JSON list of C-alpha atoms in Angstrom, two decimals:
[
{"chain": "A", "resi": 1, "resn": "MET", "atom": "CA", "xyz": [-101.90, -54.23, 22.46]},
{"chain": "A", "resi": 2, "resn": "PRO", "atom": "CA", "xyz": [-103.18, -55.38, 19.21]},
{"chain": "A", "resi": 3, "resn": "ASP", "atom": "CA", "xyz": [-100.89, -55.57, 16.26]},
{"chain": "A", "resi": 4, "resn": "ILE", "atom": "CA", "xyz": [-100.70, -52.38, 14.29]},
{"chain": "A", "resi": 5, "resn": "THR", "atom": "CA", "xyz": [-100.36, -52.56, 10.61]},
{"chain": "A", "resi": 6, "resn": "LYS", "atom": "CA", "xyz": [-98.12, -50.46, 8.51]},
{"chain": "A", "resi": 7, "resn": "GLU", "atom": "CA", "xyz": [-100.92, -48.38, 7.18]},
{"chain": "A", "resi": 8, "resn": "GLU", "atom": "CA", "xyz": [-102.05, -47.47, 10.60]},
{"chain": "A", "resi": 9, "resn": "ILE", "atom": "CA", "xyz": [-98.51, -46.47, 11.51]},
{"chain": "A", "resi": 10, "resn": "ARG", "atom": "CA", "xyz": [-98.42, -44.27, 8.47]},
{"chain": "A", "resi": 11, "resn": "ASP", "atom": "CA", "xyz": [-101.70, -42.69, 9.38]},
{"chain": "A", "resi": 12, "resn": "ARG", "atom": "CA", "xyz": [-100.60, -42.10, 12.91]},
{"chain": "A", "resi": 13, "resn": "LEU", "atom": "CA", "xyz": [-97.25, -40.74, 11.74]},
{"chain": "A", "resi": 14, "resn": "GLY", "atom": "CA", "xyz": [-99.07, -38.46, 9.40]},
{"chain": "A", "resi": 15, "resn": "ASN", "atom": "CA", "xyz": [-101.04, -37.30, 12.31]},
{"chain": "A", "resi": 16, "resn": "ILE", "atom": "CA", "xyz": [-97.86, -36.87, 14.33]},
{"chain": "A", "resi": 17, "resn": "ASP", "atom": "CA", "xyz": [-96.38, -34.80, 11.53]},
{"chain": "A", "resi": 18, "resn": "GLN", "atom": "CA", "xyz": [-99.46, -32.65, 11.52]},
{"chain": "A", "resi": 19, "resn": "ILE", "atom": "CA", "xyz": [-99.36, -32.31, 15.28]},
{"chain": "A", "resi": 20, "resn": "ARG", "atom": "CA", "xyz": [-95.73, -31.50, 15.18]},
{"chain": "A", "resi": 21, "resn": "ASP", "atom": "CA", "xyz": [-96.33, -29.04, 12.39]},
{"chain": "A", "resi": 22, "resn": "ILE", "atom": "CA", "xyz": [-99.03, -27.40, 14.41]},
{"chain": "A", "resi": 23, "resn": "LEU", "atom": "CA", "xyz": [-96.97, -27.30, 17.59]},
{"chain": "A", "resi": 24, "resn": "PHE", "atom": "CA", "xyz": [-93.51, -26.58, 16.25]},
{"chain": "A", "resi": 25, "resn": "GLY", "atom": "CA", "xyz": [-94.17, -25.44, 12.66]},
{"chain": "A", "resi": 26, "resn": "PRO", "atom": "CA", "xyz": [-93.55, -21.72, 13.05]},
{"chain": "A", "resi": 27, "resn": "GLN", "atom": "CA", "xyz": [-90.50, -22.29, 15.19]},
{"chain": "A", "resi": 28, "resn": "LEU", "atom": "CA", "xyz": [-89.09, -24.88, 12.83]},
{"chain": "A", "resi": 29, "resn": "ARG", "atom": "CA", "xyz": [-89.67, -22.56, 9.90]},
{"chain": "A", "resi": 30, "resn": "GLU", "atom": "CA", "xyz": [-87.99, -19.76, 11.83]},
{"chain": "A", "resi": 31, "resn": "TYR", "atom": "CA", "xyz": [-85.10, -22.07, 12.66]},
{"chain": "A", "resi": 32, "resn": "ASP", "atom": "CA", "xyz": [-84.89, -23.15, 9.02]},
{"chain": "A", "resi": 33, "resn": "THR", "atom": "CA", "xyz": [-84.91, -19.51, 7.97]},
{"chain": "A", "resi": 34, "resn": "ARG", "atom": "CA", "xyz": [-82.25, -18.70, 10.53]},
{"chain": "A", "resi": 35, "resn": "CYS", "atom": "CA", "xyz": [-80.14, -21.71, 9.51]},
{"chain": "A", "resi": 36, "resn": "ASP", "atom": "CA", "xyz": [-80.47, -20.74, 5.87]},
{"chain": "A", "resi": 37, "resn": "LYS", "atom": "CA", "xyz": [-79.49, -17.18, 6.77]},
{"chain": "A", "resi": 38, "resn": "ILE", "atom": "CA", "xyz": [-76.54, -18.45, 8.86]},
{"chain": "A", "resi": 39, "resn": "GLU", "atom": "CA", "xyz": [-75.44, -20.75, 6.04]},
{"chain": "A", "resi": 40, "resn": "SER", "atom": "CA", "xyz": [-75.77, -17.86, 3.61]},
{"chain": "A", "resi": 41, "resn": "ASP", "atom": "CA", "xyz": [-73.79, -15.58, 5.97]},
{"chain": "A", "resi": 42, "resn": "ILE", "atom": "CA", "xyz": [-71.14, -18.27, 6.47]},
{"chain": "A", "resi": 43, "resn": "SER", "atom": "CA", "xyz": [-70.91, -18.80, 2.74]},
{"chain": "A", "resi": 44, "resn": "ARG", "atom": "CA", "xyz": [-70.66, -15.04, 2.17]},
{"chain": "A", "resi": 45, "resn": "MET", "atom": "CA", "xyz": [-68.05, -14.72, 4.93]},
{"chain": "A", "resi": 46, "resn": "GLN", "atom": "CA", "xyz": [-66.07, -17.61, 3.45]},
{"chain": "A", "resi": 47, "resn": "GLN", "atom": "CA", "xyz": [-66.21, -15.90, 0.06]},
{"chain": "A", "resi": 48, "resn": "GLU", "atom": "CA", "xyz": [-65.14, -12.57, 1.60]},
{"chain": "A", "resi": 49, "resn": "THR", "atom": "CA", "xyz": [-62.37, -14.31, 3.55]},
{"chain": "A", "resi": 50, "resn": "VAL", "atom": "CA", "xyz": [-61.14, -16.02, 0.41]},
{"chain": "A", "resi": 51, "resn": "GLU", "atom": "CA", "xyz": [-61.23, -12.70, -1.46]},
{"chain": "A", "resi": 52, "resn": "ARG", "atom": "CA", "xyz": [-59.42, -10.92, 1.38]},
{"chain": "A", "resi": 53, "resn": "ILE", "atom": "CA", "xyz": [-56.83, -13.70, 1.54]},
{"chain": "A", "resi": 54, "resn": "GLU", "atom": "CA", "xyz": [-56.31, -13.33, -2.20]},
{"chain": "A", "resi": 55, "resn": "GLN", "atom": "CA", "xyz": [-56.00, -9.55, -1.82]},
{"chain": "A", "resi": 56, "resn": "VAL", "atom": "CA", "xyz": [-53.51, -9.99, 1.04]},
{"chain": "A", "resi": 57, "resn": "LYS", "atom": "CA", "xyz": [-51.59, -12.55, -1.04]},
{"chain": "A", "resi": 58, "resn": "LEU", "atom": "CA", "xyz": [-51.53, -10.17, -3.98]},
{"chain": "A", "resi": 59, "resn": "ALA", "atom": "CA", "xyz": [-50.45, -7.24, -1.79]},
{"chain": "A", "resi": 60, "resn": "LEU", "atom": "CA", "xyz": [-47.79, -9.33, -0.02]},
{"chain": "A", "resi": 61, "resn": "SER", "atom": "CA", "xyz": [-46.46, -10.74, -3.29]},
{"chain": "A", "resi": 62, "resn": "THR", "atom": "CA", "xyz": [-46.34, -7.21, -4.75]},
{"chain": "A", "resi": 63, "resn": "GLU", "atom": "CA", "xyz": [-44.52, -5.90, -1.67]},
{"chain": "A", "resi": 64, "resn": "LEU", "atom": "CA", "xyz": [-42.18, -8.90, -1.67]},
{"chain": "A", "resi": 65, "resn": "ARG", "atom": "CA", "xyz": [-41.48, -8.42, -5.37]},
{"chain": "A", "resi": 66, "resn": "THR", "atom": "CA", "xyz": [-40.84, -4.70, -4.79]},
{"chain": "A", "resi": 67, "resn": "ALA", "atom": "CA", "xyz": [-38.57, -5.46, -1.80]},
{"chain": "A", "resi": 68, "resn": "VAL", "atom": "CA", "xyz": [-36.70, -8.14, -3.75]},
{"chain": "A", "resi": 69, "resn": "ASP", "atom": "CA", "xyz": [-36.26, -5.76, -6.71]},
{"chain": "A", "resi": 70, "resn": "ALA", "atom": "CA", "xyz": [-35.04, -3.02, -4.35]},
{"chain": "A", "resi": 71, "resn": "LEU", "atom": "CA", "xyz": [-32.61, -5.44, -2.69]},
{"chain": "A", "resi": 72, "resn": "ASP", "atom": "CA", "xyz": [-31.45, -6.67, -6.08]},
{"chain": "A", "resi": 73, "resn": "LYS", "atom": "CA", "xyz": [-30.83, -3.09, -7.22]},
{"chain": "A", "resi": 74, "resn": "LYS", "atom": "CA", "xyz": [-29.05, -2.34, -3.95]},
{"chain": "A", "resi": 75, "resn": "LEU", "atom": "CA", "xyz": [-26.88, -5.45, -4.31]},
{"chain": "A", "resi": 76, "resn": "LYS", "atom": "CA", "xyz": [-26.05, -4.51, -7.90]},
{"chain": "A", "resi": 77, "resn": "SER", "atom": "CA", "xyz": [-25.23, -0.96, -6.78]},
{"chain": "A", "resi": 78, "resn": "LEU", "atom": "CA", "xyz": [-23.06, -2.25, -3.93]},
{"chain": "A", "resi": 79, "resn": "SER", "atom": "CA", "xyz": [-21.38, -4.71, -6.25]},
{"chain": "A", "resi": 80, "resn": "LEU", "atom": "CA", "xyz": [-20.70, -1.96, -8.78]},
{"chain": "A", "resi": 81, "resn": "THR", "atom": "CA", "xyz": [-19.46, 0.36, -6.01]},
{"chain": "A", "resi": 82, "resn": "SER", "atom": "CA", "xyz": [-17.19, -2.35, -4.61]},
{"chain": "A", "resi": 83, "resn": "GLN", "atom": "CA", "xyz": [-15.89, -3.10, -8.10]},
{"chain": "A", "resi": 84, "resn": "ASN", "atom": "CA", "xyz": [-15.24, 0.60, -8.66]},
{"chain": "A", "resi": 85, "resn": "ASP", "atom": "CA", "xyz": [-13.57, 0.89, -5.26]},
{"chain": "A", "resi": 86, "resn": "SER", "atom": "CA", "xyz": [-11.43, -2.18, -5.89]},
{"chain": "A", "resi": 87, "resn": "SER", "atom": "CA", "xyz": [-10.57, -0.83, -9.35]},
{"chain": "A", "resi": 88, "resn": "ASP", "atom": "CA", "xyz": [-9.62, 2.54, -7.81]},
{"chain": "A", "resi": 89, "resn": "ILE", "atom": "CA", "xyz": [-7.53, 0.80, -5.15]},
{"chain": "A", "resi": 90, "resn": "ARG", "atom": "CA", "xyz": [-5.86, -1.35, -7.82]},
{"chain": "A", "resi": 91, "resn": "GLN", "atom": "CA", "xyz": [-5.08, 1.75, -9.89]},
{"chain": "A", "resi": 92, "resn": "LEU", "atom": "CA", "xyz": [-3.74, 3.55, -6.81]},
{"chain": "A", "resi": 93, "resn": "VAL", "atom": "CA", "xyz": [-1.52, 0.57, -5.97]},
{"chain": "A", "resi": 94, "resn": "ASP", "atom": "CA", "xyz": [-0.29, 0.44, -9.58]},
{"chain": "A", "resi": 95, "resn": "ARG", "atom": "CA", "xyz": [0.47, 4.18, -9.52]},
{"chain": "A", "resi": 96, "resn": "LEU", "atom": "CA", "xyz": [2.33, 3.84, -6.21]},
{"chain": "A", "resi": 97, "resn": "ASN", "atom": "CA", "xyz": [4.29, 0.86, -7.55]},
{"chain": "A", "resi": 98, "resn": "LYS", "atom": "CA", "xyz": [5.23, 2.81, -10.69]},
{"chain": "A", "resi": 99, "resn": "LYS", "atom": "CA", "xyz": [6.15, 5.85, -8.59]},
{"chain": "A", "resi": 100, "resn": "PHE", "atom": "CA", "xyz": [8.31, 3.77, -6.23]},
{"chain": "A", "resi": 101, "resn": "SER", "atom": "CA", "xyz": [9.95, 1.88, -9.09]},
{"chain": "A", "resi": 102, "resn": "THR", "atom": "CA", "xyz": [10.62, 5.18, -10.91]},
{"chain": "A", "resi": 103, "resn": "GLY", "atom": "CA", "xyz": [12.05, 6.67, -7.71]},
{"chain": "A", "resi": 104, "resn": "ILE", "atom": "CA", "xyz": [14.23, 3.61, -7.12]},
{"chain": "A", "resi": 105, "resn": "GLU", "atom": "CA", "xyz": [15.46, 3.68, -10.73]},
{"chain": "A", "resi": 106, "resn": "ALA", "atom": "CA", "xyz": [16.23, 7.41, -10.40]},
{"chain": "A", "resi": 107, "resn": "LEU", "atom": "CA", "xyz": [18.11, 6.74, -7.14]},
{"chain": "A", "resi": 108, "resn": "ASP", "atom": "CA", "xyz": [20.04, 3.89, -8.78]},
{"chain": "A", "resi": 109, "resn": "LYS", "atom": "CA", "xyz": [20.97, 6.16, -11.69]},
{"chain": "A", "resi": 110, "resn": "ALA", "atom": "CA", "xyz": [21.95, 8.99, -9.35]},
{"chain": "A", "resi": 111, "resn": "VAL", "atom": "CA", "xyz": [24.08, 6.64, -7.21]},
{"chain": "A", "resi": 112, "resn": "ASP", "atom": "CA", "xyz": [25.70, 5.16, -10.34]},
{"chain": "A", "resi": 113, "resn": "SER", "atom": "CA", "xyz": [26.35, 8.63, -11.73]},
{"chain": "A", "resi": 114, "resn": "GLN", "atom": "CA", "xyz": [27.84, 9.87, -8.45]},
{"chain": "A", "resi": 115, "resn": "THR", "atom": "CA", "xyz": [29.91, 6.69, -8.11]},
{"chain": "A", "resi": 116, "resn": "ASN", "atom": "CA", "xyz": [31.24, 7.14, -11.64]},
{"chain": "A", "resi": 117, "resn": "THR", "atom": "CA", "xyz": [31.97, 10.82, -10.98]},
{"chain": "A", "resi": 118, "resn": "ILE", "atom": "CA", "xyz": [33.78, 10.00, -7.72]},
{"chain": "A", "resi": 119, "resn": "ARG", "atom": "CA", "xyz": [35.70, 7.22, -9.47]},
{"chain": "A", "resi": 120, "resn": "GLN", "atom": "CA", "xyz": [36.72, 9.63, -12.25]},
{"chain": "A", "resi": 121, "resn": "ASP", "atom": "CA", "xyz": [37.68, 12.31, -9.72]},
{"chain": "A", "resi": 122, "resn": "LEU", "atom": "CA", "xyz": [39.75, 9.80, -7.74]},
{"chain": "A", "resi": 123, "resn": "SER", "atom": "CA", "xyz": [41.40, 8.60, -10.92]},
{"chain": "A", "resi": 124, "resn": "GLN", "atom": "CA", "xyz": [42.21, 12.16, -11.98]},
{"chain": "A", "resi": 125, "resn": "THR", "atom": "CA", "xyz": [43.48, 13.01, -8.48]},
{"chain": "A", "resi": 126, "resn": "ARG", "atom": "CA", "xyz": [45.65, 9.88, -8.45]},
{"chain": "A", "resi": 127, "resn": "GLU", "atom": "CA", "xyz": [47.07, 10.72, -11.86]},
{"chain": "A", "resi": 128, "resn": "LYS", "atom": "CA", "xyz": [47.74, 14.32, -10.77]},
{"chain": "A", "resi": 129, "resn": "LEU", "atom": "CA", "xyz": [49.41, 13.13, -7.56]},
{"chain": "A", "resi": 130, "resn": "GLN", "atom": "CA", "xyz": [51.50, 10.64, -9.51]},
{"chain": "A", "resi": 131, "resn": "GLU", "atom": "CA", "xyz": [52.47, 13.42, -11.92]},
{"chain": "A", "resi": 132, "resn": "ASP", "atom": "CA", "xyz": [53.30, 15.71, -8.98]},
{"chain": "A", "resi": 133, "resn": "VAL", "atom": "CA", "xyz": [55.43, 12.96, -7.40]},
{"chain": "A", "resi": 134, "resn": "ARG", "atom": "CA", "xyz": [57.25, 12.40, -10.72]},
{"chain": "A", "resi": 135, "resn": "THR", "atom": "CA", "xyz": [57.82, 16.15, -11.10]},
{"chain": "A", "resi": 136, "resn": "LEU", "atom": "CA", "xyz": [59.05, 16.45, -7.52]},
{"chain": "A", "resi": 137, "resn": "ARG", "atom": "CA", "xyz": [61.34, 13.44, -7.97]},
{"chain": "A", "resi": 138, "resn": "THR", "atom": "CA", "xyz": [62.73, 15.00, -11.13]},
{"chain": "A", "resi": 139, "resn": "HIS", "atom": "CA", "xyz": [63.32, 18.31, -9.34]},
{"chain": "A", "resi": 140, "resn": "ILE", "atom": "CA", "xyz": [64.95, 16.55, -6.40]},
{"chain": "A", "resi": 141, "resn": "PHE", "atom": "CA", "xyz": [67.25, 14.57, -8.67]},
{"chain": "A", "resi": 142, "resn": "GLU", "atom": "CA", "xyz": [68.07, 17.69, -10.64]},
{"chain": "A", "resi": 143, "resn": "GLU", "atom": "CA", "xyz": [68.82, 19.59, -7.43]},
{"chain": "A", "resi": 144, "resn": "LEU", "atom": "CA", "xyz": [70.89, 16.71, -6.13]},
{"chain": "A", "resi": 145, "resn": "GLU", "atom": "CA", "xyz": [72.77, 16.55, -9.39]},
{"chain": "A", "resi": 146, "resn": "ARG", "atom": "CA", "xyz": [73.36, 20.28, -9.30]},
{"chain": "A", "resi": 147, "resn": "ARG", "atom": "CA", "xyz": [74.56, 20.17, -5.70]},
{"chain": "A", "resi": 148, "resn": "PHE", "atom": "CA", "xyz": [76.79, 17.20, -6.37]},
{"chain": "A", "resi": 149, "resn": "SER", "atom": "CA", "xyz": [78.23, 18.97, -9.36]},
{"chain": "A", "resi": 150, "resn": "LEU", "atom": "CA", "xyz": [78.88, 21.96, -7.08]},
{"chain": "A", "resi": 151, "resn": "LEU", "atom": "CA", "xyz": [80.56, 19.62, -4.64]},
{"chain": "A", "resi": 152, "resn": "ARG", "atom": "CA", "xyz": [82.76, 18.25, -7.38]},
{"chain": "A", "resi": 153, "resn": "GLU", "atom": "CA", "xyz": [83.66, 21.70, -8.59]},
{"chain": "A", "resi": 154, "resn": "GLY", "atom": "CA", "xyz": [84.26, 23.48, -5.34]},
{"chain": "A", "resi": 155, "resn": "LYS", "atom": "CA", "xyz": [84.87, 23.08, -1.72]},
{"chain": "A", "resi": 156, "resn": "VAL", "atom": "CA", "xyz": [81.96, 23.09, 0.71]},
{"chain": "A", "resi": 157, "resn": "SER", "atom": "CA", "xyz": [82.07, 23.54, 4.40]},
{"chain": "A", "resi": 158, "resn": "ARG", "atom": "CA", "xyz": [80.45, 21.12, 6.77]},
{"chain": "A", "resi": 159, "resn": "ASP", "atom": "CA", "xyz": [77.90, 23.71, 7.84]},
{"chain": "A", "resi": 160, "resn": "GLU", "atom": "CA", "xyz": [76.84, 24.31, 4.27]},
{"chain": "A", "resi": 161, "resn": "MET", "atom": "CA", "xyz": [76.61, 20.54, 3.76]},
{"chain": "A", "resi": 162, "resn": "ALA", "atom": "CA", "xyz": [74.50, 20.19, 6.95]},
{"chain": "A", "resi": 163, "resn": "GLU", "atom": "CA", "xyz": [72.24, 23.05, 5.80]},
{"chain": "A", "resi": 164, "resn": "PHE", "atom": "CA", "xyz": [71.87, 21.40, 2.39]},
{"chain": "A", "resi": 165, "resn": "MET", "atom": "CA", "xyz": [71.00, 18.01, 3.92]},
{"chain": "A", "resi": 166, "resn": "PHE", "atom": "CA", "xyz": [68.58, 19.62, 6.35]},
{"chain": "A", "resi": 167, "resn": "GLU", "atom": "CA", "xyz": [66.88, 21.53, 3.53]},
{"chain": "A", "resi": 168, "resn": "LEU", "atom": "CA", "xyz": [66.76, 18.35, 1.41]},
{"chain": "A", "resi": 169, "resn": "GLY", "atom": "CA", "xyz": [65.15, 16.44, 4.30]},
{"chain": "A", "resi": 170, "resn": "LEU", "atom": "CA", "xyz": [62.50, 19.14, 4.69]},
{"chain": "A", "resi": 171, "resn": "LYS", "atom": "CA", "xyz": [61.77, 19.10, 0.96]},
{"chain": "A", "resi": 172, "resn": "LEU", "atom": "CA", "xyz": [61.47, 15.32, 0.97]},
{"chain": "A", "resi": 173, "resn": "LYS", "atom": "CA", "xyz": [59.15, 15.53, 3.94]},
{"chain": "A", "resi": 174, "resn": "GLY", "atom": "CA", "xyz": [57.06, 18.18, 2.15]},
{"chain": "A", "resi": 175, "resn": "SER", "atom": "CA", "xyz": [57.59, 20.98, 4.68]},
{"chain": "A", "resi": 176, "resn": "GLU", "atom": "CA", "xyz": [58.79, 24.45, 3.86]},
{"chain": "A", "resi": 177, "resn": "PHE", "atom": "CA", "xyz": [62.00, 25.70, 5.33]},
{"chain": "A", "resi": 178, "resn": "VAL", "atom": "CA", "xyz": [61.18, 27.94, 8.30]},
{"chain": "A", "resi": 179, "resn": "PRO", "atom": "CA", "xyz": [62.10, 31.56, 7.32]},
{"chain": "A", "resi": 180, "resn": "ALA", "atom": "CA", "xyz": [63.32, 32.48, 10.80]},
{"chain": "A", "resi": 181, "resn": "LEU", "atom": "CA", "xyz": [65.57, 29.44, 10.81]},
{"chain": "A", "resi": 182, "resn": "LYS", "atom": "CA", "xyz": [66.75, 30.28, 7.30]},
{"chain": "A", "resi": 183, "resn": "GLU", "atom": "CA", "xyz": [67.65, 33.81, 8.39]},
{"chain": "A", "resi": 184, "resn": "ALA", "atom": "CA", "xyz": [69.44, 32.46, 11.45]},
{"chain": "A", "resi": 185, "resn": "VAL", "atom": "CA", "xyz": [71.44, 30.08, 9.30]},
{"chain": "A", "resi": 186, "resn": "GLY", "atom": "CA", "xyz": [72.21, 32.83, 6.77]},
{"chain": "A", "resi": 187, "resn": "THR", "atom": "CA", "xyz": [73.71, 35.20, 9.40]},
{"chain": "A", "resi": 188, "resn": "ARG", "atom": "CA", "xyz": [75.81, 32.51, 11.03]},
{"chain": "A", "resi": 189, "resn": "GLU", "atom": "CA", "xyz": [79.51, 32.47, 10.49]},
{"chain": "A", "resi": 190, "resn": "TYR", "atom": "CA", "xyz": [80.79, 29.38, 8.80]},
{"chain": "A", "resi": 191, "resn": "THR", "atom": "CA", "xyz": [83.93, 27.59, 9.74]},
{"chain": "A", "resi": 192, "resn": "ASP", "atom": "CA", "xyz": [86.60, 27.18, 7.16]},
{"chain": "A", "resi": 193, "resn": "ILE", "atom": "CA", "xyz": [86.51, 23.42, 7.30]},
{"chain": "A", "resi": 194, "resn": "VAL", "atom": "CA", "xyz": [86.49, 22.24, 3.73]},
{"chain": "A", "resi": 195, "resn": "LEU", "atom": "CA", "xyz": [85.28, 18.89, 2.61]},
{"chain": "A", "resi": 196, "resn": "LYS", "atom": "CA", "xyz": [87.53, 17.01, 0.33]},
{"chain": "A", "resi": 197, "resn": "GLU", "atom": "CA", "xyz": [86.40, 16.51, -3.21]},
{"chain": "A", "resi": 198, "resn": "GLN", "atom": "CA", "xyz": [85.43, 13.04, -4.07]}
]
């Protein structure tokens, strides 16, 4: 094959381009048109996708902001409610403490008052009993003195002396002389035994 120059190659290629254009021209143009349309559609779809993503982002951020605000309000409300509840509980505990302390103070005062009253009553009763004992002792000594003076002045029988001692023993013991016994002693005949004067 003879050497082909560059110009000839160009001419032949030009011819090839023409042949190709004749054979495949309408199809290539259709493919170019389709590719351009596909590129345009892809570009439009990308733009729409970007816009939709932005809309979804905006909607999600709005919903998230709304949800966060609602949660924040709820947390603040719960915090305020818990503070109010804790304040109410604290006040209730304080009221109960005051009530119990007031009740305990009242009980202490009542116990002290009753103790003082009982102490005063016991003191008065003791003083009255001591006074009664002194009065009884005085009466006993007076009676003894009177009986002894009667003994000095007159003669007493042994029965009368026994009756006197028996009666004195009952008085010292704090018992009353039994009336039936007193009547029995009163109707009894005494012997004429006379005690000597001292």
